[in-house]
mmCIF file of C-alpha atoms and ligand atoms in Angstrom:
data_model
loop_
_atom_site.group_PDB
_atom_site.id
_atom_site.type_symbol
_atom_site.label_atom_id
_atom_site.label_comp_id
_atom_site.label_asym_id
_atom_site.label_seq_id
_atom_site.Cartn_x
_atom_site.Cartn_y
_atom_site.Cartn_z
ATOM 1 C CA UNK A 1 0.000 0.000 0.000
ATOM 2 C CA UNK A 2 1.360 3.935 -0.541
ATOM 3 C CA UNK A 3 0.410 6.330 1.344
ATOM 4 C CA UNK A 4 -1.398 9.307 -1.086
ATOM 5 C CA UNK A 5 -1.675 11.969 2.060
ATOM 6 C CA UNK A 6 -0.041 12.090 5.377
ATOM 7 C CA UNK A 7 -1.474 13.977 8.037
ATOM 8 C CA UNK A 8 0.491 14.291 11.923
ATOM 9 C CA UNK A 9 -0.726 16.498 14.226
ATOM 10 C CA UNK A 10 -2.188 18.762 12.101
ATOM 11 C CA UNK A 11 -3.986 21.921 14.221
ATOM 12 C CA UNK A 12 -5.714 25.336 12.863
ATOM 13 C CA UNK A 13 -6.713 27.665 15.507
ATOM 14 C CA UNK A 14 -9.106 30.625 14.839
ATOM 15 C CA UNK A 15 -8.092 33.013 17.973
ATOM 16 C CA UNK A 16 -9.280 31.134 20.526
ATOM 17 C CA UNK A 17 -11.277 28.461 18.951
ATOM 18 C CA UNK A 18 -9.353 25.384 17.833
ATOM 19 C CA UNK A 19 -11.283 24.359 14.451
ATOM 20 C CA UNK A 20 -9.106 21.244 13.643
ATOM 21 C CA UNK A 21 -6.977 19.420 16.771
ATOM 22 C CA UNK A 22 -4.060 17.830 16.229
ATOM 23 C CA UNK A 23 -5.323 15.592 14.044
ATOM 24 C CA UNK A 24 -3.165 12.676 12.019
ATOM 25 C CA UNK A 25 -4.290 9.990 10.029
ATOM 26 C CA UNK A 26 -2.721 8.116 6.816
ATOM 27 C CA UNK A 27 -5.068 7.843 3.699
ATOM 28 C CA UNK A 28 -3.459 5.190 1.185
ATOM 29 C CA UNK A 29 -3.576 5.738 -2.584
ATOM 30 C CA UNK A 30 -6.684 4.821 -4.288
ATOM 31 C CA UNK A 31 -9.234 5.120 -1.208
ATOM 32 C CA UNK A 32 -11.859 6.817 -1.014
ATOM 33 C CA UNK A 33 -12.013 8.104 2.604
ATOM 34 C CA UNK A 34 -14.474 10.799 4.059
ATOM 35 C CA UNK A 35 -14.293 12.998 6.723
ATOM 36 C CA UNK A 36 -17.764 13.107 8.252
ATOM 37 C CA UNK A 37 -19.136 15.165 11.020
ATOM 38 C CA UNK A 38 -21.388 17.837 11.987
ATOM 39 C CA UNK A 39 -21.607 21.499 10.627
ATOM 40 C CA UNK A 40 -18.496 23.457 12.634
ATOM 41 C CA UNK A 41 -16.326 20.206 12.832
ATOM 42 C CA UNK A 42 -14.037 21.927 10.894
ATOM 43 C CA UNK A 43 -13.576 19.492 8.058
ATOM 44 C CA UNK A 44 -13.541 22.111 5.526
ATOM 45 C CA UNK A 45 -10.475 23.630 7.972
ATOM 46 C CA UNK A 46 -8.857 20.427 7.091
ATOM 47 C CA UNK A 47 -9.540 20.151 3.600
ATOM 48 C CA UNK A 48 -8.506 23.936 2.938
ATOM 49 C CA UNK A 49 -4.810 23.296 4.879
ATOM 50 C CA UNK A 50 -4.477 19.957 2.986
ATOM 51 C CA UNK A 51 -4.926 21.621 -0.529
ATOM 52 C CA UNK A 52 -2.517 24.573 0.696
ATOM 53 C CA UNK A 53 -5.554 27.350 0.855
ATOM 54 C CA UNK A 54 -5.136 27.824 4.346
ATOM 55 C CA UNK A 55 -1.742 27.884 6.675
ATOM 56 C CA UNK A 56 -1.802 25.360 9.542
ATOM 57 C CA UNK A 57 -1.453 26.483 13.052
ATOM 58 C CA UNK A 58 0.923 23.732 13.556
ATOM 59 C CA UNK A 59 1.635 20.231 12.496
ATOM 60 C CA UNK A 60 2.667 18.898 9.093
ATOM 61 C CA UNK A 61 0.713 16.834 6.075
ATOM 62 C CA UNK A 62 2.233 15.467 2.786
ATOM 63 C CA UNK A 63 0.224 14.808 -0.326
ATOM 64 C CA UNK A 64 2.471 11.999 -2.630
ATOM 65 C CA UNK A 65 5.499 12.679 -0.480
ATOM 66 C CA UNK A 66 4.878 16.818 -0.598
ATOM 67 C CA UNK A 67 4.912 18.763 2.059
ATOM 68 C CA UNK A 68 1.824 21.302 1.842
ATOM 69 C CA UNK A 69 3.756 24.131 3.618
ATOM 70 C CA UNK A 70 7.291 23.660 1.656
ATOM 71 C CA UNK A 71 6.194 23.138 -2.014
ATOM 72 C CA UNK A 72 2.658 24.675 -2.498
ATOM 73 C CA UNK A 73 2.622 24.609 -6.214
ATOM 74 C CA UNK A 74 3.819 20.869 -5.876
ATOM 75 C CA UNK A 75 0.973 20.418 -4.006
ATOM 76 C CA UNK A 76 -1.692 21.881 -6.543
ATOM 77 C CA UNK A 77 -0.343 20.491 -9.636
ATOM 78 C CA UNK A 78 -0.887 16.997 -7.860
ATOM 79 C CA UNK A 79 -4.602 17.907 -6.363
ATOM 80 C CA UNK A 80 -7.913 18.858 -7.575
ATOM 81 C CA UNK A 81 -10.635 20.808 -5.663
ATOM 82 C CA UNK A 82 -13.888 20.915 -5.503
ATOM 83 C CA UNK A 83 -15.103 22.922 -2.363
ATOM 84 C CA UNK A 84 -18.046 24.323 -1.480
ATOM 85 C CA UNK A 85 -18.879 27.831 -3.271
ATOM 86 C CA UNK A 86 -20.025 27.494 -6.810
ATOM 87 C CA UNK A 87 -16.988 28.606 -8.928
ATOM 88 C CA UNK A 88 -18.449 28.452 -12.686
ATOM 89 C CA UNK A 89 -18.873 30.902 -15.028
ATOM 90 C CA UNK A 90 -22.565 30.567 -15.753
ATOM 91 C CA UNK A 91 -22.425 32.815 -18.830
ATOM 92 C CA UNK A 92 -20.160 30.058 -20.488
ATOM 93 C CA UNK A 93 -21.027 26.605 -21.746
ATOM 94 C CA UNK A 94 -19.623 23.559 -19.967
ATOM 95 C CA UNK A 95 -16.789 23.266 -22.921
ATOM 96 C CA UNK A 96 -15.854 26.962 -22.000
ATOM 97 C CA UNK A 97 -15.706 26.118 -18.063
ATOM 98 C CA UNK A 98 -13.505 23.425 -19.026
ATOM 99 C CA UNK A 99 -11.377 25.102 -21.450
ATOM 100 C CA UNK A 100 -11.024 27.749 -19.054
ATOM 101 C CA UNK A 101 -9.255 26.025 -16.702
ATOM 102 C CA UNK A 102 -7.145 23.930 -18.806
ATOM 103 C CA UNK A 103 -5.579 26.804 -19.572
ATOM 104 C CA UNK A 104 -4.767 28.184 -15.945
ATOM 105 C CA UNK A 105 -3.051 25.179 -15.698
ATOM 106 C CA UNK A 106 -1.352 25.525 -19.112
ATOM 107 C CA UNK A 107 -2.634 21.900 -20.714
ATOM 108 C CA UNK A 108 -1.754 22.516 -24.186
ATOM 109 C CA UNK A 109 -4.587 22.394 -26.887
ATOM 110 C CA UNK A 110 -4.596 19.234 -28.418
ATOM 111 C CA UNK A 111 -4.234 17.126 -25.267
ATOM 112 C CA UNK A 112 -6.920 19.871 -23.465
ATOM 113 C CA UNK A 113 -9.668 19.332 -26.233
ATOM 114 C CA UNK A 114 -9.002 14.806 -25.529
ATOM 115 C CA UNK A 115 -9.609 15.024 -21.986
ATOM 116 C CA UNK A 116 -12.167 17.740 -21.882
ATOM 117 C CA UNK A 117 -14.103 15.385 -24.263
ATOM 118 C CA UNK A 118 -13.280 12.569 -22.206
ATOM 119 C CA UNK A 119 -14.244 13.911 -19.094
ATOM 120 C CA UNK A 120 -17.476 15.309 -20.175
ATOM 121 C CA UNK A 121 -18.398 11.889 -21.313
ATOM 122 C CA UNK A 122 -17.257 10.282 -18.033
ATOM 123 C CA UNK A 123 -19.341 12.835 -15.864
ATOM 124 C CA UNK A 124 -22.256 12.226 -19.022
ATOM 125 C CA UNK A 125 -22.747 16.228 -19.943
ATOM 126 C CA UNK A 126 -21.114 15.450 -23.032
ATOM 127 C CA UNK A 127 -24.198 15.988 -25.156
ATOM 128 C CA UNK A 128 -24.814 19.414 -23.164
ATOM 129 C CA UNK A 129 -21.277 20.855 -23.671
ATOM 130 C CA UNK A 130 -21.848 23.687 -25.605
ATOM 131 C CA UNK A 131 -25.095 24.684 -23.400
ATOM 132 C CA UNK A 132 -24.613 28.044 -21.252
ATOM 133 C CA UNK A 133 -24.041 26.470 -17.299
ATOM 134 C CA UNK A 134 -26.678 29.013 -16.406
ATOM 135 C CA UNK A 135 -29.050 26.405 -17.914
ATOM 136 C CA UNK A 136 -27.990 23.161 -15.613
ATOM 137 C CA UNK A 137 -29.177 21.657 -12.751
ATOM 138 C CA UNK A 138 -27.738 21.616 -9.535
ATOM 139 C CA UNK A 139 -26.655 18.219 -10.262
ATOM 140 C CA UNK A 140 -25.093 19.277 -13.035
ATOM 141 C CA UNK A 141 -23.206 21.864 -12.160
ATOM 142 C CA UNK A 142 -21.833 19.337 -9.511
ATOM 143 C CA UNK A 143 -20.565 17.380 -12.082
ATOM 144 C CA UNK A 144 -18.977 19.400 -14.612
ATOM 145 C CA UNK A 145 -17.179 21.117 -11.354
ATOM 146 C CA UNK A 146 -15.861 17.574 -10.526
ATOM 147 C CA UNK A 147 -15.247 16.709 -14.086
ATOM 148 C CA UNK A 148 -13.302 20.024 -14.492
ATOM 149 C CA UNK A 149 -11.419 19.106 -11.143
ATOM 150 C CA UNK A 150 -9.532 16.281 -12.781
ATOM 151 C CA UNK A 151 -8.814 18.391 -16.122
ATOM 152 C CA UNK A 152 -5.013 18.185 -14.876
ATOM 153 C CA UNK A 153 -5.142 14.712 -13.934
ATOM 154 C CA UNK A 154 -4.462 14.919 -10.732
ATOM 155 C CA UNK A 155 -3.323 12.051 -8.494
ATOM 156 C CA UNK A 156 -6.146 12.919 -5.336
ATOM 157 C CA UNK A 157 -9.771 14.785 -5.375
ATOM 158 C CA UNK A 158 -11.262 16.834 -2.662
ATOM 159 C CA UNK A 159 -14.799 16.721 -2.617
ATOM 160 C CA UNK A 160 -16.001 19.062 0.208
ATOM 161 C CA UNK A 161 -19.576 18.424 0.459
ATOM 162 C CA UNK A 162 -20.097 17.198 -2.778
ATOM 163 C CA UNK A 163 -23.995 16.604 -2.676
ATOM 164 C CA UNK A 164 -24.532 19.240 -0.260
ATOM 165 C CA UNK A 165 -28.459 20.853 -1.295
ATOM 166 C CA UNK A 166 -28.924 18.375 -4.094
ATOM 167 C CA UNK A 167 -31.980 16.221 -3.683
ATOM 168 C CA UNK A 168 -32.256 12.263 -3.014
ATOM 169 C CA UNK A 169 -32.266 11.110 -6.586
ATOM 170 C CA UNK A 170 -29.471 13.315 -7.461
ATOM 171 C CA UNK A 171 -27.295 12.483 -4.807
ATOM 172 C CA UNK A 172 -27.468 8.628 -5.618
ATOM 173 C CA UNK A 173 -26.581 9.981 -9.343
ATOM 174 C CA UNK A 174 -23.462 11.615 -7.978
ATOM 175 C CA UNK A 175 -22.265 8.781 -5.899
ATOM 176 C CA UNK A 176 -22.294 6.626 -8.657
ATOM 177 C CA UNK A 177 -19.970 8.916 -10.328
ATOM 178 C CA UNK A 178 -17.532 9.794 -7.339
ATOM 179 C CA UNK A 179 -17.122 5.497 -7.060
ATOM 180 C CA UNK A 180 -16.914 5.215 -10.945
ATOM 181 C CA UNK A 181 -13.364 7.447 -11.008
ATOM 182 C CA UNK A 182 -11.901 6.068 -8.043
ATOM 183 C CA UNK A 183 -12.076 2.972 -9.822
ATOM 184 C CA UNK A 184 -11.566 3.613 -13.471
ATOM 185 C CA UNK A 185 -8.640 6.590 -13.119
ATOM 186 C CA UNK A 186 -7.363 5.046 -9.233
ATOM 187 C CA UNK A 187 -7.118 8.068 -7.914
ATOM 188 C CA UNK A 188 -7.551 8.756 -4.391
ATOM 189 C CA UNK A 189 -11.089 11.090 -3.047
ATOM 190 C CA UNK A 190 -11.186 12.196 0.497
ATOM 191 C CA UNK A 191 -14.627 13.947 0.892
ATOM 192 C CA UNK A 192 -16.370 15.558 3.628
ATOM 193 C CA UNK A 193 -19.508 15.157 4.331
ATOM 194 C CA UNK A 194 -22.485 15.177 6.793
ATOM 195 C CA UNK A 195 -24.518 13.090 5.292
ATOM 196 C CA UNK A 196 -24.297 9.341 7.466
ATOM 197 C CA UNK A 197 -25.351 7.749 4.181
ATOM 198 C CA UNK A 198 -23.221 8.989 2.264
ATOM 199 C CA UNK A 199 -20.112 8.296 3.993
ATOM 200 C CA UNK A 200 -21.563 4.503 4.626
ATOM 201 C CA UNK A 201 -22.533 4.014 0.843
ATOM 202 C CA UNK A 202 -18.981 5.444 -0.719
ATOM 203 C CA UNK A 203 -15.990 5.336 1.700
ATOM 204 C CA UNK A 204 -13.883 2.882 2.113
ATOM 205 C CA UNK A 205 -12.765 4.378 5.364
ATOM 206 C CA UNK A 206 -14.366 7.173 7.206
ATOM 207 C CA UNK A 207 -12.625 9.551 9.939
ATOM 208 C CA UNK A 208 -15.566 11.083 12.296
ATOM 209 C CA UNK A 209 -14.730 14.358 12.925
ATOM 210 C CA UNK A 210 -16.099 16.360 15.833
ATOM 211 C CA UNK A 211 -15.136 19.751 17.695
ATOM 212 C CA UNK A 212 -11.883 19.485 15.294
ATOM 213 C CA UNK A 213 -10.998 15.969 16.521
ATOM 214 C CA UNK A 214 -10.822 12.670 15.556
ATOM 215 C CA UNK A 215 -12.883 10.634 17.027
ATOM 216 C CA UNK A 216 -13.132 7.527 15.536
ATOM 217 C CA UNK A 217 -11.484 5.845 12.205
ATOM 218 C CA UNK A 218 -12.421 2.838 10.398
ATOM 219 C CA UNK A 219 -13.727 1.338 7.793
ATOM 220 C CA UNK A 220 -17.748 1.621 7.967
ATOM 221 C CA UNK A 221 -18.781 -1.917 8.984
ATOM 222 C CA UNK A 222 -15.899 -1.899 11.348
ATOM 223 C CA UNK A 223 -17.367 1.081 12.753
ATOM 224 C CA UNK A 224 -20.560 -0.010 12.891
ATOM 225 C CA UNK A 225 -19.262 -3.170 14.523
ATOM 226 C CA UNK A 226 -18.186 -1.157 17.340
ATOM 227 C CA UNK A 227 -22.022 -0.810 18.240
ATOM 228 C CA UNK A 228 -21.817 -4.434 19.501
ATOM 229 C CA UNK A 229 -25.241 -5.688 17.926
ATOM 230 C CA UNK A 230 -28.526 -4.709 17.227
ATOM 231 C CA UNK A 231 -30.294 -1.283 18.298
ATOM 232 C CA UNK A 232 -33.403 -0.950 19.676
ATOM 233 C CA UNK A 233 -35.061 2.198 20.011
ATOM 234 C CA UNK A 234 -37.688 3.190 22.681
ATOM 235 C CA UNK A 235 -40.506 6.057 22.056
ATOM 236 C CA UNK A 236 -41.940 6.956 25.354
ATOM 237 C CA UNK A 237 -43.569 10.103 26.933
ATOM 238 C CA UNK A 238 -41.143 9.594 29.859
ATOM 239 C CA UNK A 239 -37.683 8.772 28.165
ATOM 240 C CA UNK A 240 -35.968 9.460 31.502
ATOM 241 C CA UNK A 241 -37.760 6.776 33.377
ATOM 242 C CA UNK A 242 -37.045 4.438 30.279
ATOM 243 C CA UNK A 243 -33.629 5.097 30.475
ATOM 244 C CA UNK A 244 -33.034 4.690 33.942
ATOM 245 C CA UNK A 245 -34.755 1.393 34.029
ATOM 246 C CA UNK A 246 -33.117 0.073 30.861
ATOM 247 C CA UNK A 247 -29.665 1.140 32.346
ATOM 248 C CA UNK A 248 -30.148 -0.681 35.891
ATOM 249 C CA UNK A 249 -31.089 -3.864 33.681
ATOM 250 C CA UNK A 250 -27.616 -3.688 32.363
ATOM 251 C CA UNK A 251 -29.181 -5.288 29.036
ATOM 252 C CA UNK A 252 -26.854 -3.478 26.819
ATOM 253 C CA UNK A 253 -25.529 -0.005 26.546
ATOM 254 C CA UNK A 254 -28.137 2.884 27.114
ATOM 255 C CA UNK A 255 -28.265 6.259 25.189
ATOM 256 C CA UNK A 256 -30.967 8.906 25.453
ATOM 257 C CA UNK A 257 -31.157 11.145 22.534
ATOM 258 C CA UNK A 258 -33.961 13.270 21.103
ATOM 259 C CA UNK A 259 -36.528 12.334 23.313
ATOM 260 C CA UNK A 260 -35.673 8.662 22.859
ATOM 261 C CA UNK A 261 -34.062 5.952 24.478
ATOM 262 C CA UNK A 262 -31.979 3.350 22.592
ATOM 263 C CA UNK A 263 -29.869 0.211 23.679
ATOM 264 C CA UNK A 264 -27.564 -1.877 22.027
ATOM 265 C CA UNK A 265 -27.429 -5.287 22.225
ATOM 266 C CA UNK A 266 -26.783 -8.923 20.715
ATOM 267 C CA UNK A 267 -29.089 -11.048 18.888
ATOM 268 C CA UNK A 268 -31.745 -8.107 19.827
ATOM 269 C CA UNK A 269 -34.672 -9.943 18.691
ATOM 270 C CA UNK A 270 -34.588 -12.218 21.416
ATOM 271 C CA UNK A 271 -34.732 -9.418 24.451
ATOM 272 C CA UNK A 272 -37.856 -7.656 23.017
ATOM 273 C CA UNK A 273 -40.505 -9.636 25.204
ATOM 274 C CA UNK A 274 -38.097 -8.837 28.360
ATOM 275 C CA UNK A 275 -37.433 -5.594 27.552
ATOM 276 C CA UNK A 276 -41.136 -4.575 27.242
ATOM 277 C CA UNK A 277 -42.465 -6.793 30.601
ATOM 278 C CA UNK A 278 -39.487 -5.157 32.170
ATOM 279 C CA UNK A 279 -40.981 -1.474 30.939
ATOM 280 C CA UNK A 280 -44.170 -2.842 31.618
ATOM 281 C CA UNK A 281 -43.535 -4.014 35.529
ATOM 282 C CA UNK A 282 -42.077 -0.303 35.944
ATOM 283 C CA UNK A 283 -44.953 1.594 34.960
ATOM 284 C CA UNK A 284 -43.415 2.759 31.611
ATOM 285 C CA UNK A 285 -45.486 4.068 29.123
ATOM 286 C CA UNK A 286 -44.270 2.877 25.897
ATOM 287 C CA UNK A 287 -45.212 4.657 22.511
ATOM 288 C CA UNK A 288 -42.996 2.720 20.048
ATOM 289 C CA UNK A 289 -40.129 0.359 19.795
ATOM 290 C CA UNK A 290 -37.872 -0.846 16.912
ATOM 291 C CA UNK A 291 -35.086 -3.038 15.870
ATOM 292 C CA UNK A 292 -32.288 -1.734 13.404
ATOM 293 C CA UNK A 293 -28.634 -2.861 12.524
ATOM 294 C CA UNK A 294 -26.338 -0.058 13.436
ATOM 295 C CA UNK A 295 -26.206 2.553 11.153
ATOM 296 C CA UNK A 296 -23.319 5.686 11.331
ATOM 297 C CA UNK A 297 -25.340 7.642 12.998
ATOM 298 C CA UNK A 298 -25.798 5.433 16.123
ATOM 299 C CA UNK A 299 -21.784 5.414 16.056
ATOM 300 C CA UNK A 300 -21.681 9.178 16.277
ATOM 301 C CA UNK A 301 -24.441 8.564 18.906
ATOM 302 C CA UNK A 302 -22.072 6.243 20.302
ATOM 303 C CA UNK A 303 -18.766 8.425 20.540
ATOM 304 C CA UNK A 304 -20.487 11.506 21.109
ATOM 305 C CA UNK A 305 -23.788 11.006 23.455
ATOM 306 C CA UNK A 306 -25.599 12.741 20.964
ATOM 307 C CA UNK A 307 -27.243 12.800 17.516
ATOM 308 C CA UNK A 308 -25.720 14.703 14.678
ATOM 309 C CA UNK A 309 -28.520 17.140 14.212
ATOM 310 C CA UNK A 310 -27.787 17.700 18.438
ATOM 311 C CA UNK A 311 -24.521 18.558 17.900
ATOM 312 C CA UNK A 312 -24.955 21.094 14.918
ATOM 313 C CA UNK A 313 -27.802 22.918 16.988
ATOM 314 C CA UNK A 314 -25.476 23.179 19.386
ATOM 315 C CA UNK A 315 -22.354 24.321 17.317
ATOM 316 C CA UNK A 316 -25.075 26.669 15.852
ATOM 317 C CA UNK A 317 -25.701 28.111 19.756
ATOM 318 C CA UNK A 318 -21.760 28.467 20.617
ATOM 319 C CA UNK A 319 -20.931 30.370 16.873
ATOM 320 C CA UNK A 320 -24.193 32.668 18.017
ATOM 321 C CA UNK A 321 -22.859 33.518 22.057
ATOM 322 C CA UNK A 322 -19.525 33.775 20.423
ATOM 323 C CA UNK A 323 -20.695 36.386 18.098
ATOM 324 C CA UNK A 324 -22.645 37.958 20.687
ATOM 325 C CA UNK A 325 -19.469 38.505 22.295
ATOM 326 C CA UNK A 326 -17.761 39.883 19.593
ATOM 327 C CA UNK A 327 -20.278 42.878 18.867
ATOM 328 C CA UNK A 328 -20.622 44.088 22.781
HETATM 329 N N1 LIG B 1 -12.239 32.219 8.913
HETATM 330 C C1 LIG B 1 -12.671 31.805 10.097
HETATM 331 N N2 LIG B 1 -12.589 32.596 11.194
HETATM 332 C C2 LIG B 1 -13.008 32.166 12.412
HETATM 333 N N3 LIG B 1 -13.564 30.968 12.630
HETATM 334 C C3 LIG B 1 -13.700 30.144 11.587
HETATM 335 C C4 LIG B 1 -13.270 30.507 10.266
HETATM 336 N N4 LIG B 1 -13.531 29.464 9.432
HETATM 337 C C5 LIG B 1 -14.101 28.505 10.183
HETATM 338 N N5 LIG B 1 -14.199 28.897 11.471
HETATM 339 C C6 LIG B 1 -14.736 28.095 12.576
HETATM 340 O O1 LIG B 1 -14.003 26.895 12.645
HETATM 341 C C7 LIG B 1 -14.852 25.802 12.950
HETATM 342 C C8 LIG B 1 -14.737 24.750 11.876
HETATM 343 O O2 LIG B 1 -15.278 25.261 10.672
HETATM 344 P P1 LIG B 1 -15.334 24.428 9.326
HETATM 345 O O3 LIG B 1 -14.003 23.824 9.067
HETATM 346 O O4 LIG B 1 -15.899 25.301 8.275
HETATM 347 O O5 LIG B 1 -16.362 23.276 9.715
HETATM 348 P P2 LIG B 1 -17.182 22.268 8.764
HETATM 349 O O6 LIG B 1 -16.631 22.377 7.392
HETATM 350 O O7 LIG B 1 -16.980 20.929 9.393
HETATM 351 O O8 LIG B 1 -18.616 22.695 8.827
HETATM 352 C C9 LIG B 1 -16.258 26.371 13.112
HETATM 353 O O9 LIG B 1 -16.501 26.582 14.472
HETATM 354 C C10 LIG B 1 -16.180 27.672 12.347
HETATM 355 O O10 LIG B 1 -17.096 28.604 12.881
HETATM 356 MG MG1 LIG B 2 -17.605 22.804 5.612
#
């Protein structure tokens, strides 16, 4: 296996807020390996120090043997981005976009016309090239950004949010790309994203990401492993008293999240009868209870006592004090 990027220790601080801790982590050539975590994790942070846009605080990172801080241009002739703001020229067709940045990075005509044709074929748009980009989808867009991110072939992709805002059917669309390239060019993808799903469906190894550290890193079912069984989720009026009593019965593991109450457990199936009498004998009102294989969000529930969506109202409420304190 080589090692694509390199990360040790890597920290960006934001006055007094540390947005990425001293994180490090190997991702090996070929992978596709997403950062997921809540809104303010500070994966973009990562992403932006990684492709040289931002300065790190401290620590070091290497992208095919390049240091990001000694050899920036090294760096960028061996990445491509695609990040978050919209960067197309929407009064140019998707051939222009393309040609466009070819250019910047000096691709000489012959060879820029092949893989421009190529690409728009791979990301299908191929029949809309010479359509003004003010005329696509959101979808599309997405694409012809990605497809215009590999222009230079480079050797590793950042995706930062890549189906951020598009709809269901969309999204599916777009993963099917994003795994198509990894395996027909090899190159290596680290993403971010927020989106459970999407990490679970398209990594090959995720790093969850929260308050700017690292919390866990694996490959999904590994993580999902982790649970240690089954889940079963409680709906009751009173999901304190459900929790206490399902904690002193030392069934399983016990979170309370979102007004419910879930345990995990082995072979689940086989506790439901005893876990209901048990709610039952305790004067537990019950209003609904279900079974479900682990999914990534009951490991974030798992390594961070709360649910995603918890955790981004919350980084919502600390970015509002904190401005707060800035104006007075
Ligand atoms: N330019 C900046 N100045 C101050 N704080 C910032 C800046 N950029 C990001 N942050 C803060 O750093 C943290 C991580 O942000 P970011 O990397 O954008 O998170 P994510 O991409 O996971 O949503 C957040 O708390 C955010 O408010
Ligand atoms: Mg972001």
């Amino acid at each position: 296996m080589t090692v694509a990027i390199h990360i040790q220790n890597l920290t960006r601080r934001y006055d007094n807020l540390v947005a990425v801790d001293n994180i490090s982590f190997d991702i090996e050539q070929g992978e596709i390996f997403g950062l997921l975590g809540p809104n303010g994790a500070g994966k973009t942070t990562t992403l932006s120090m990684l492709s040289t846009m931002l300065p790190p605080t401290s620590g070091t990172a290497t992208i095919n043997g390049i240091d990001i801080q000694k050899d920036e241009d090294g760096v960028r002739n061996s990445i491509g981005i695609v990040f978050q703001d919209q960067s197309l020229d929407e009064e140019l067709t998707a051939w222009e976009n393309m040609d466009f940045h070819g250019r910047l990075y000096r691709i000489p005509k012959e060879t820029r016309n092949e893989r421009i044709a190529e690409l728009l074929q791979l990301v299908e748009l191929h029949e809309r090239k010479d359509d003004l980009v003010k005329t696509f989808s959101g979808g599309m867009r997405r694409r012809l950004e990605i497809a215009r991110g590999l222009l230079h072939h480079p050797s590793v992709l950042f995706l930062d949010e890549p189906t951020l805002g598009l709809d269901p059917q969309t999204r599916n669309l777009l993963w099917h790309y994003i795994a198509t390239l990894a395996k027909e060019k090899g190159i290596t993808i680290i993403l971010t994203t927020h989106y459970m799903e999407e990490a679970d469906r398209l990594c090959n190894r995720i790093a969850i990401i929260d308050h700017g550290k690292i919390i866990a890193l694996d490959s999904p079912e590994k993580l999902k492993d982790r649970i240690g069984g089954d889940v079963v989720t409680i709906g009751s009026p009173d999901p304190e008293r459900t929790r206490s009593v399902l904690t002193a019965s030392q069934l399983g593991r016990v979170e309370q999240h979102e007004g419910k109450v879930s345990v995990s457990l082995r072979n689940a199936e086989q506790h439901i009868s005893a876990i209901v009498l048990l709610l039952a004998e305790n004067q537990v009102p019950v209003d609904s209870l279900s079974i479900h294989k682990p999914t990534l969000e009951d490991v974030f529930l798992f390594f961070t006592g709360k649910t995603i969506r918890e955790q981004e109202a919350d980084n919502k409420e600390t970015m509002r004090r904190h401005q707060k304190m800035m104006r007075s």
